[in-house]
């Protein structure tokens, strides 16, 4: 297989091979992910701090191959999240390094959303249990001092933030101080989050492990050596990459239903006033893709001020919104200024 | 110039990225954005009259022993172990994590840091320190920047 053929083969797999010489200079690459022409012959570490330490570390170590997962680097040509694999290869007696880049930006971005929510929920839980075990149970300022305060923030502004995907759990927690509610909510949320992390981990594993094709690239390496005017044979080297990376992660119906249950959960102080309506249906698109539509309407005490009820609703909607973004659905939130209702419209594609 | 690899580790949400951003860019944000995997950056400092390039690895806050790939730690000369002084759960695994790191990287300089000082009163700070099983090398606030430059300078001096 020649260099160009390798490029063709991996066009859809987002797998790039870069050969680095014994001086740490970029020697050659198949350019499947980034165009290496401007770096040829230059020390990589000048543009790419990762190699300032890692090339030396790797050359010094006994390992012949090492892998770095979920790497984010300060390098304009690689703006996403990647897995890097470094291998030692011998080219004409020179100790070169083969640097493989796997682009998993899409999947790692999804992973990030779930990890974010899981961590936030766990941090809130830690504060709540600290609050409960402290002598300061009646200190109303406790949450204000531990979380970003949202006093004097208008509900409609927060909903706008939500629309722009800027809203985070912490910004509303300071008014979300009903302990019983938090406890109940957190237990359920944590269960959902660990379920989601499991699901994503499984997906990532599948992505990386199954459907892999062993590709012998020793010809490729030989072609590099030939270019170097030498006819020695290269170390036999083979690598593997994912065949046909799935485009999207789909969530299981069960998980989505769990989230909906949380969304429906009673908030503090809602006993007398709460009025809710829900419409939920499983349908199929023209292309036969199953999806879930969902319309949820909930009453709040006031639309102009942020109360614990509306904060609760917002927290729940924030979580759903992140998930919906992740799986390519849509979520729209409206507030009815006259009747003090928050309406959530959801559309979820399903497995 | 000497290059040294320094790793920021510790539980999630303790302020590793905030310390990193405060050190590199003198910036702080209240908003929490979790890190996945590792983010690599560098800054040059002067220690004992020498230029030292610190390659800082900001890694995701996971349980050190079972989640963080050992390849991240390979060749690190310095470790900054960060805890959130306002969340006792983040100091719970200090002993076992440090033991693990010492075994993995014999000879590496380890700095144990209590962060988010600004959130605690004097009494709370004392109470937190009593609950931490090891002596803290630095008490910082990534928010106000307190003790952040010193933390890295002290580490750099120890490394040259
Ligand atoms: N008040 C205060 N807040 C801080 C301080 N340091 C960090 N934070 C806040 O704590 C939250 C978490 O900070 P990060 O720096 O993202 O934490 P991390 O350790 O990188 O978290 P992971 O990447 O998830 O492991 C953010 O909301 C920060 O604004 C501090 O010194 N004082
Ligand atoms: Mg971080």
Coordinates of C-alpha atoms and ligand atoms in Angstrom, one line a residue:
Chain A
X1 CA 0.0 0.0 0.0
X2 CA 1.4 3.4 -0.9
X3 CA 1.1 6.5 1.0
X4 CA -1.7 7.8 -1.2
X5 CA -3.6 4.6 -1.0
X6 CA -3.4 4.8 2.8
X7 CA -4.8 8.2 2.7
X8 CA -7.7 7.0 0.5
X9 CA -8.4 4.1 2.8
X10 CA -8.5 6.2 5.9
X11 CA -10.4 9.1 4.6
X12 CA -13.5 8.1 6.4
X13 CA -11.9 6.8 9.5
X14 CA -10.1 9.9 10.5
X15 CA -6.8 8.2 11.1
X16 CA -3.6 9.9 10.3
X17 CA -0.1 8.5 10.4
X18 CA 2.9 10.8 10.9
X19 CA 6.5 9.8 10.8
X20 CA 8.9 11.6 13.1
X21 CA 12.6 11.3 12.7
X22 CA 15.2 10.8 15.4
X23 CA 15.6 14.6 15.8
X24 CA 11.9 15.0 16.5
X25 CA 11.2 16.5 13.1
X26 CA 8.1 15.8 11.1
X27 CA 9.3 13.6 8.2
X28 CA 6.2 12.6 6.4
X29 CA 2.5 12.1 6.9
X30 CA -0.6 10.9 5.0
X31 CA -2.5 14.0 6.0
X32 CA -5.8 12.4 6.5
X33 CA -6.7 14.8 9.3
X34 CA -4.4 17.8 8.9
X35 CA -2.2 19.1 6.2
X36 CA 1.4 18.6 7.4
X37 CA 3.1 20.4 4.5
X38 CA 3.9 23.5 6.6
X39 CA 5.6 21.5 9.3
X40 CA 7.7 19.1 7.2
X41 CA 11.3 19.1 8.3
X42 CA 10.6 21.2 11.4
X43 CA 10.8 20.1 15.0
X44 CA 7.2 19.2 16.1
X45 CA 7.7 20.4 19.6
X46 CA 8.0 24.0 18.4
X47 CA 4.3 24.0 17.3
X48 CA 3.1 21.3 19.6
X49 CA 4.1 21.3 23.3
X50 CA 2.9 17.8 23.7
X51 CA 6.0 16.5 22.0
X52 CA 8.4 18.7 24.0
X53 CA 8.1 16.2 26.8
X54 CA 6.5 13.1 25.2
X55 CA 9.0 12.3 22.5
X56 CA 11.9 12.2 24.9
X57 CA 9.9 10.3 27.5
X58 CA 8.8 7.8 25.0
X59 CA 12.3 7.3 23.5
X60 CA 13.7 6.9 27.0
X61 CA 11.1 4.3 28.1
X62 CA 11.2 0.6 27.5
X63 CA 7.8 0.5 25.8
X64 CA 7.6 0.1 22.1
X65 CA 4.1 1.5 21.9
X66 CA 2.2 3.9 24.0
X67 CA -1.3 5.4 23.9
X68 CA -2.8 8.7 25.0
X69 CA -6.5 8.9 25.1
X70 CA -8.8 12.0 24.9
X71 CA -6.0 14.4 24.3
X72 CA -6.7 18.1 23.8
X73 CA -3.7 20.0 22.6
X74 CA -2.7 23.6 21.9
X75 CA -2.1 23.1 18.2
X76 CA -4.1 24.9 15.6
X77 CA -4.2 22.0 13.2
X78 CA -5.7 19.7 15.8
X79 CA -8.6 21.5 17.4
X80 CA -10.6 18.6 18.7
X81 CA -10.2 15.5 20.9
X82 CA -7.8 12.8 19.8
X83 CA -6.3 9.5 20.7
X84 CA -2.6 9.4 20.0
X85 CA -0.5 6.2 19.6
X86 CA 3.3 6.4 19.5
X87 CA 5.3 3.5 18.2
X88 CA 9.1 3.1 17.9
X89 CA 10.2 2.1 14.5
X90 CA 13.6 1.7 12.9
X91 CA 14.2 3.5 9.7
X92 CA 17.7 3.0 8.3
X93 CA 19.0 2.5 11.8
X94 CA 17.4 5.7 12.9
X95 CA 15.1 5.6 15.9
X96 CA 12.0 7.1 14.5
X97 CA 8.6 7.4 16.0
X98 CA 5.3 6.7 14.2
X99 CA 2.6 9.0 15.5
X100 CA -0.9 7.9 14.9
X101 CA -3.8 10.2 15.4
X102 CA -7.4 9.0 15.8
X103 CA -10.0 11.7 15.6
X104 CA -12.8 11.0 18.2
X105 CA -13.9 14.6 18.6
X106 CA -17.6 13.9 18.1
X107 CA -17.8 11.1 20.6
X108 CA -15.6 12.8 23.2
X109 CA -17.7 15.9 23.0
X110 CA -20.8 13.8 23.9
X111 CA -18.8 12.2 26.7
X112 CA -18.0 15.6 28.0
X113 CA -21.6 16.6 28.4
X114 CA -22.4 13.5 30.4
X115 CA -19.3 13.8 32.6
X116 CA -20.2 17.5 33.2
X117 CA -23.7 16.7 34.4
X118 CA -22.5 13.7 36.5
X119 CA -19.9 15.8 38.2
X120 CA -22.2 18.7 38.9
X121 CA -24.8 16.5 40.4
X122 CA -22.1 14.8 42.6
X123 CA -20.8 18.1 43.7
X124 CA -24.2 19.4 44.7
X125 CA -24.7 16.2 46.6
X126 CA -21.5 16.7 48.5
X127 CA -22.5 20.2 49.5
X128 CA -25.9 19.0 50.6
X129 CA -24.5 16.3 52.8
X130 CA -22.0 18.7 54.3
X131 CA -24.8 21.2 54.9
X132 CA -26.9 18.5 56.7
X133 CA -24.1 17.4 58.9
X134 CA -23.0 20.9 59.8
X135 CA -24.4 23.0 62.7
X136 CA -25.5 25.5 60.2
X137 CA -28.7 23.9 59.1
X138 CA -30.6 27.1 59.4
X139 CA -28.0 29.3 57.7
X140 CA -29.8 30.5 54.6
X141 CA -26.6 31.9 53.3
X142 CA -24.9 28.5 53.1
X143 CA -25.8 27.8 49.5
X144 CA -25.4 31.4 48.5
X145 CA -21.8 31.2 49.7
X146 CA -21.0 27.9 48.0
X147 CA -22.7 28.5 44.7
X148 CA -22.9 31.4 42.3
X149 CA -25.8 33.5 43.5
X150 CA -28.7 34.1 41.2
X151 CA -30.6 36.5 43.4
X152 CA -32.2 39.2 41.3
X153 CA -32.0 37.2 38.1
X154 CA -35.1 37.1 36.1
X155 CA -36.6 33.8 35.1
X156 CA -36.9 35.0 31.5
X157 CA -33.2 35.8 31.4
X158 CA -32.3 32.4 32.6
X159 CA -34.5 30.8 29.9
X160 CA -32.7 32.9 27.4
X161 CA -29.4 31.6 28.7
X162 CA -30.8 28.1 28.4
X163 CA -31.7 28.8 24.8
X164 CA -28.2 29.8 24.1
X165 CA -27.0 26.7 26.0
X166 CA -25.1 28.8 28.5
X167 CA -27.1 27.8 31.6
X168 CA -25.5 25.5 34.2
X169 CA -26.8 23.7 37.2
X170 CA -24.8 25.8 39.6
X171 CA -26.3 29.1 38.6
X172 CA -29.7 28.1 39.9
X173 CA -28.8 26.0 42.9
X174 CA -28.6 28.8 45.4
X175 CA -32.3 29.1 45.4
X176 CA -32.9 25.4 45.2
X177 CA -32.5 24.8 48.9
X178 CA -35.3 22.5 49.8
X179 CA -33.3 19.6 51.2
X180 CA -35.9 16.9 50.8
X181 CA -36.3 17.8 47.2
X182 CA -32.6 17.9 46.5
X183 CA -32.1 14.5 48.1
X184 CA -34.9 12.8 46.1
X185 CA -33.8 14.5 42.9
X186 CA -30.1 13.7 43.3
X187 CA -30.6 10.0 44.0
X188 CA -32.5 9.7 40.7
X189 CA -30.2 11.9 38.7
X190 CA -27.1 10.0 39.9
X191 CA -28.7 6.8 38.8
X192 CA -29.5 8.2 35.4
X193 CA -26.0 9.7 35.0
X194 CA -24.1 6.5 35.8
X195 CA -26.4 4.7 33.4
X196 CA -25.5 7.2 30.7
X197 CA -21.8 7.1 31.4
X198 CA -22.0 3.3 31.2
X199 CA -23.8 3.6 27.9
X200 CA -21.2 6.1 26.5
X201 CA -18.3 4.0 27.7
X202 CA -19.8 1.0 26.0
X203 CA -20.3 3.0 22.9
X204 CA -16.7 4.3 22.9
X205 CA -15.4 0.8 23.5
X206 CA -17.4 -0.6 20.7
X207 CA -16.3 2.2 18.4
X208 CA -12.6 1.5 19.2
X209 CA -12.6 -2.3 19.5
X210 CA -15.2 -3.9 17.2
X211 CA -15.1 -3.6 13.4
X212 CA -11.5 -2.9 13.5
X213 CA -9.4 -3.8 10.5
X214 CA -5.8 -4.8 10.8
X215 CA -3.9 -2.7 8.2
X216 CA -0.4 -3.6 7.4
X217 CA 1.4 -0.4 6.8
X218 CA 4.9 -1.8 6.4
X219 CA 4.6 -1.0 2.7
X220 CA 3.9 2.6 3.6
X221 CA 6.9 2.7 5.9
X222 CA 9.0 1.1 3.1
X223 CA 7.8 3.7 0.7
X224 CA 9.1 6.3 3.1
X225 CA 12.4 4.6 3.4
X226 CA 12.6 4.4 -0.4
X227 CA 12.1 8.1 -0.5
X228 CA 15.0 8.4 1.8
X229 CA 17.2 6.8 -0.9
X230 CA 17.8 3.6 1.0
X231 CA 16.7 0.1 0.2
X232 CA 16.7 -1.4 3.6
X233 CA 13.5 -3.1 4.7
X234 CA 11.4 -1.5 7.3
X235 CA 10.4 -3.1 10.6
X236 CA 7.1 -4.8 9.9
X237 CA 4.5 -2.6 11.3
X238 CA 0.8 -2.9 11.4
X239 CA -1.9 -0.8 12.9
X240 CA -5.7 -1.0 13.2
X241 CA -8.3 1.6 13.0
X242 CA -12.1 1.7 13.3
X243 CA -14.0 0.8 10.3
X244 CA -17.0 3.0 9.7
X245 CA -17.3 5.1 12.9
X246 CA -21.0 5.4 13.9
X247 CA -22.1 8.9 13.5
X248 CA -24.3 9.3 16.5
X249 CA -25.0 7.9 19.9
X250 CA -28.6 7.1 20.5
X251 CA -30.1 6.8 23.9
X252 CA -32.2 4.0 25.1
X253 CA -36.0 4.6 25.6
X254 CA -35.6 3.5 29.2
X255 CA -33.1 6.2 30.0
X256 CA -35.2 8.8 28.4
X257 CA -38.2 7.8 30.4
X258 CA -36.2 8.0 33.6
X259 CA -35.3 11.5 32.8
X260 CA -38.9 12.4 32.0
X261 CA -39.8 11.0 35.4
X262 CA -37.4 13.4 37.0
X263 CA -38.8 16.2 35.0
X264 CA -42.2 15.4 36.3
X265 CA -41.1 15.2 39.9
X266 CA -42.7 17.5 42.4
X267 CA -40.7 20.5 43.5
X268 CA -40.7 22.2 46.9
X269 CA -43.7 24.3 47.7
X270 CA -45.7 23.1 44.8
X271 CA -48.3 21.2 46.7
X272 CA -51.1 23.8 46.5
X273 CA -50.4 25.5 43.3
X274 CA -48.9 23.0 41.0
X275 CA -50.6 22.4 37.8
X276 CA -49.0 20.3 35.1
X277 CA -49.9 18.8 31.8
X278 CA -47.9 16.3 29.8
X279 CA -48.3 14.9 26.3
X280 CA -45.9 12.2 25.3
X281 CA -45.9 10.0 22.2
X282 CA -43.7 7.6 20.4
X283 CA -43.9 8.2 16.7
X284 CA -42.0 7.5 13.4
X285 CA -40.5 9.9 11.0
X286 CA -41.0 9.7 7.2
X287 CA -37.7 7.8 7.0
X288 CA -39.0 5.4 9.5
X289 CA -36.8 6.7 12.4
X290 CA -38.6 6.3 15.7
X291 CA -38.8 9.4 17.9
X292 CA -40.4 10.7 21.0
X293 CA -42.4 13.9 21.2
X294 CA -43.1 15.4 24.4
X295 CA -44.8 18.5 25.7
X296 CA -44.7 19.5 29.3
X297 CA -46.4 22.5 30.9
X298 CA -45.8 23.5 34.5
X299 CA -47.1 26.3 36.6
X300 CA -44.7 28.7 38.5
X301 CA -45.4 31.2 41.2
X302 CA -44.0 34.1 39.4
X303 CA -42.5 34.7 36.0
X304 CA -40.6 37.8 37.0
X305 CA -38.7 36.4 39.9
X306 CA -36.8 33.2 40.2
X307 CA -38.3 31.1 42.9
X308 CA -37.4 27.6 44.1
X309 CA -40.1 26.1 42.0
X310 CA -38.9 27.7 38.8
X311 CA -35.3 27.0 39.7
X312 CA -36.2 23.3 40.1
X313 CA -37.9 23.3 36.7
X314 CA -34.9 25.0 35.1
X315 CA -32.5 22.5 36.6
X316 CA -34.5 19.6 35.2
X317 CA -34.8 21.3 31.8
X318 CA -31.1 22.1 31.8
X319 CA -30.2 18.4 32.1
X320 CA -32.7 17.4 29.4
X321 CA -31.4 20.2 27.2
X322 CA -27.9 18.9 27.3
X323 CA -29.0 15.4 26.5
X324 CA -31.2 16.6 23.7
X325 CA -28.4 18.6 22.2
X326 CA -26.2 15.5 22.4
X327 CA -28.5 13.2 20.6
X328 CA -29.6 15.6 18.0
X329 CA -33.1 16.4 19.2
X330 CA -34.6 19.7 19.9
X331 CA -35.9 21.4 23.1
X332 CA -37.8 24.6 23.3
X333 CA -38.8 26.4 26.4
X334 CA -41.4 29.2 26.5
X335 CA -42.8 31.2 29.4
X336 CA -46.2 32.5 29.4
X337 CA -46.0 35.9 31.1
X338 CA -49.7 36.2 31.8
X339 CA -50.5 32.8 33.1
X340 CA -47.2 31.9 34.7
X341 CA -46.5 28.7 32.9
X342 CA -43.3 27.2 31.6
X343 CA -43.8 25.0 28.6
X344 CA -41.2 22.5 27.4
X345 CA -41.4 21.0 23.9
X346 CA -39.1 18.1 23.2
X347 CA -38.2 16.0 20.3
X348 CA -36.0 13.0 20.7
X349 CA -34.7 10.6 18.0
X350 CA -34.6 7.0 19.4
X351 CA -32.5 3.9 18.9
Chain B
X1 CA 16.3 25.4 28.2
X2 CA 15.1 22.8 30.7
X3 CA 11.7 21.3 30.1
X4 CA 9.7 19.8 32.9
X5 CA 6.4 17.9 32.7
X6 CA 4.0 18.9 35.5
X7 CA 0.7 17.1 36.2
X8 CA -2.4 18.6 37.8
X9 CA -4.4 15.8 39.4
X10 CA -7.1 15.3 42.0
X11 CA -10.9 14.8 42.2
X12 CA -13.3 16.5 39.8
X13 CA -14.3 20.1 40.3
X14 CA -11.5 20.9 42.8
X15 CA -10.1 23.6 40.5
X16 CA -7.3 22.0 38.5
X17 CA -8.3 23.8 35.3
X18 CA -8.9 27.0 37.2
X19 CA -5.4 26.9 38.7
X20 CA -4.0 26.1 35.3
X21 CA -5.8 29.1 33.7
X22 CA -4.9 31.4 36.5
X23 CA -1.2 30.4 36.2
X24 CA -1.1 30.6 32.4
X25 CA -3.4 33.4 31.6
X26 CA -4.3 35.2 34.9
X27 CA -7.9 34.4 34.2
X28 CA -10.7 32.9 36.3
X29 CA -14.2 31.9 35.4
X30 CA -17.0 31.0 37.9
X31 CA -18.5 28.6 35.4
X32 CA -17.6 25.0 35.7
X33 CA -16.6 23.2 32.5
X34 CA -15.2 19.8 33.2
X35 CA -12.1 18.5 31.5
X36 CA -12.0 15.2 29.7
X37 CA -8.8 13.4 29.1
X38 CA -5.9 15.8 29.2
X39 CA -5.1 19.3 28.1
X40 CA -1.5 20.2 27.6
X41 CA 0.0 23.7 27.7
X42 CA 3.2 25.3 28.6
X43 CA 4.7 28.4 30.4
X44 CA 8.3 29.4 30.9
X45 CA 9.3 30.5 34.4
X46 CA 12.6 31.6 35.9
X47 CA 13.9 29.5 38.8
X48 CA 17.3 29.8 40.4
X49 CA 18.4 32.0 37.6
X50 CA 17.5 29.5 34.9
X51 CA 14.7 29.4 32.4
X52 CA 12.4 26.4 32.9
X53 CA 9.7 25.5 30.5
X54 CA 6.9 23.9 32.5
X55 CA 4.7 21.6 30.4
X56 CA 1.5 21.5 32.4
X57 CA -0.8 18.6 31.9
X58 CA -4.3 19.4 33.2
X59 CA -6.0 16.0 33.5
X60 CA -9.6 15.0 34.1
X61 CA -10.6 14.6 37.7
X62 CA -11.1 10.9 38.0
X63 CA -10.1 8.4 40.6
X64 CA -6.4 8.4 40.1
X65 CA -5.7 4.7 40.4
X66 CA -8.3 3.2 38.2
X67 CA -9.3 5.8 35.6
X68 CA -6.3 7.8 34.6
X69 CA -4.1 6.0 32.0
X70 CA -0.5 5.6 33.3
X71 CA 0.8 7.0 30.0
X72 CA -0.3 10.4 31.1
X73 CA 2.1 10.3 34.1
X74 CA 5.1 8.9 32.1
X75 CA 8.2 11.1 32.6
X76 CA 6.5 13.7 34.9
X77 CA 8.9 15.5 37.2
X78 CA 6.2 17.3 39.2
X79 CA 2.8 16.5 40.5
X80 CA 0.3 19.0 41.9
X81 CA -2.4 17.2 43.8
X82 CA -5.4 19.5 44.3
X83 CA -8.2 19.2 46.8
X84 CA -11.2 21.4 47.3
X85 CA -11.1 22.7 50.8
X86 CA -14.9 23.2 50.8
X87 CA -15.6 19.6 49.9
X88 CA -14.2 17.0 52.4
X89 CA -14.8 14.1 50.0
X90 CA -12.0 15.4 47.8
X91 CA -9.4 14.7 50.6
X92 CA -10.6 11.3 51.4
X93 CA -8.3 9.4 49.0
X94 CA -5.2 11.6 49.6
X95 CA -3.1 8.9 51.3
X96 CA -3.8 6.2 48.8
X97 CA -3.5 8.5 45.8
X98 CA -0.1 9.9 47.0
X99 CA 1.2 6.4 47.7
X100 CA 0.2 5.3 44.2
X101 CA 1.8 8.4 42.6
X102 CA 5.0 7.9 44.6
X103 CA 5.3 4.3 43.4
X104 CA 4.5 5.2 39.8
X105 CA 6.9 8.2 39.7
X106 CA 9.7 7.7 42.2
X107 CA 11.6 10.9 42.7
X108 CA 9.0 13.2 41.3
X109 CA 8.2 16.3 43.4
X110 CA 4.7 16.3 44.8
X111 CA 2.9 19.3 45.9
X112 CA -0.3 18.9 48.0
X113 CA -2.7 21.8 47.5
X114 CA -5.9 22.9 49.2
X115 CA -7.8 25.2 46.8
X116 CA -10.8 27.5 47.0
X117 CA -9.5 29.2 50.1
X118 CA -11.7 32.2 49.4
X119 CA -14.8 30.1 50.2
X120 CA -13.8 29.4 53.8
X121 CA -13.7 31.4 57.0
X122 CA -10.7 31.2 59.2
X123 CA -12.4 28.6 61.4
X124 CA -13.5 26.5 58.5
X125 CA -10.0 26.6 57.1
X126 CA -8.6 25.3 60.3
X127 CA -11.2 22.6 60.5
X128 CA -10.5 21.5 56.9
X129 CA -6.8 21.3 57.6
X130 CA -7.4 19.1 60.6
X131 CA -9.4 16.7 58.4
X132 CA -6.6 16.4 55.8
X133 CA -4.2 13.6 56.6
X134 CA -1.1 15.3 55.2
X135 CA 0.5 18.7 55.5
X136 CA -0.5 21.1 52.8
X137 CA 2.3 22.5 50.6
X138 CA 0.0 25.4 49.5
X139 CA -3.4 26.8 50.3
X140 CA -4.6 28.6 47.1
X141 CA -7.4 30.4 45.5
X142 CA -7.7 30.1 41.8
X143 CA -10.3 32.8 42.0
X144 CA -8.3 35.5 43.6
X145 CA -5.0 34.1 42.4
X146 CA -3.6 33.8 45.9
X147 CA -0.5 31.6 46.1
X148 CA -0.9 30.4 42.5
X149 CA 2.3 31.8 41.1
X150 CA 4.3 30.8 44.2
X151 CA 3.0 27.3 43.9
X152 CA 4.5 26.9 40.4
X153 CA 7.7 28.8 41.3
X154 CA 8.4 26.7 44.3
X155 CA 7.8 23.6 42.2
X156 CA 10.1 24.9 39.5
X157 CA 12.8 25.6 42.0
X158 CA 12.6 22.1 43.3
X159 CA 12.9 20.7 39.8
X160 CA 16.0 22.5 38.6
Ligands
LIG1 N1 -14.6 30.2 44.8 C1 -13.7 29.5 44.1 N2 -14.1 28.7 43.1 C2 -13.2 28.0 42.4 C3 -11.8 28.1 42.8 N3 -11.2 27.3 41.9 C4 -12.1 26.7 41.1 N4 -13.3 27.2 41.4 C5 -14.6 26.8 40.8 O1 -14.8 25.4 40.9 C6 -15.4 24.9 39.8 C7 -14.5 23.8 39.2 O2 -13.3 24.3 38.8 P1 -12.4 23.5 37.7 O3 -11.1 24.3 37.6 O4 -13.1 23.4 36.4 O5 -12.2 22.1 38.4 P2 -11.3 20.8 37.8 O6 -10.6 20.3 38.9 O7 -10.6 21.2 36.6 O8 -12.5 19.8 37.4 P3 -12.5 18.6 36.4 O9 -11.9 19.1 35.1 O10 -13.9 18.2 36.2 O11 -11.7 17.5 37.0 C8 -15.6 26.0 38.8 O12 -16.9 26.5 38.9 C9 -14.6 27.1 39.3 O13 -15.1 28.4 39.0 C10 -11.4 28.9 43.8 O14 -10.2 29.0 44.2 N5 -12.4 29.6 44.5
LIG2 MG1 -10.6 20.5 34.7

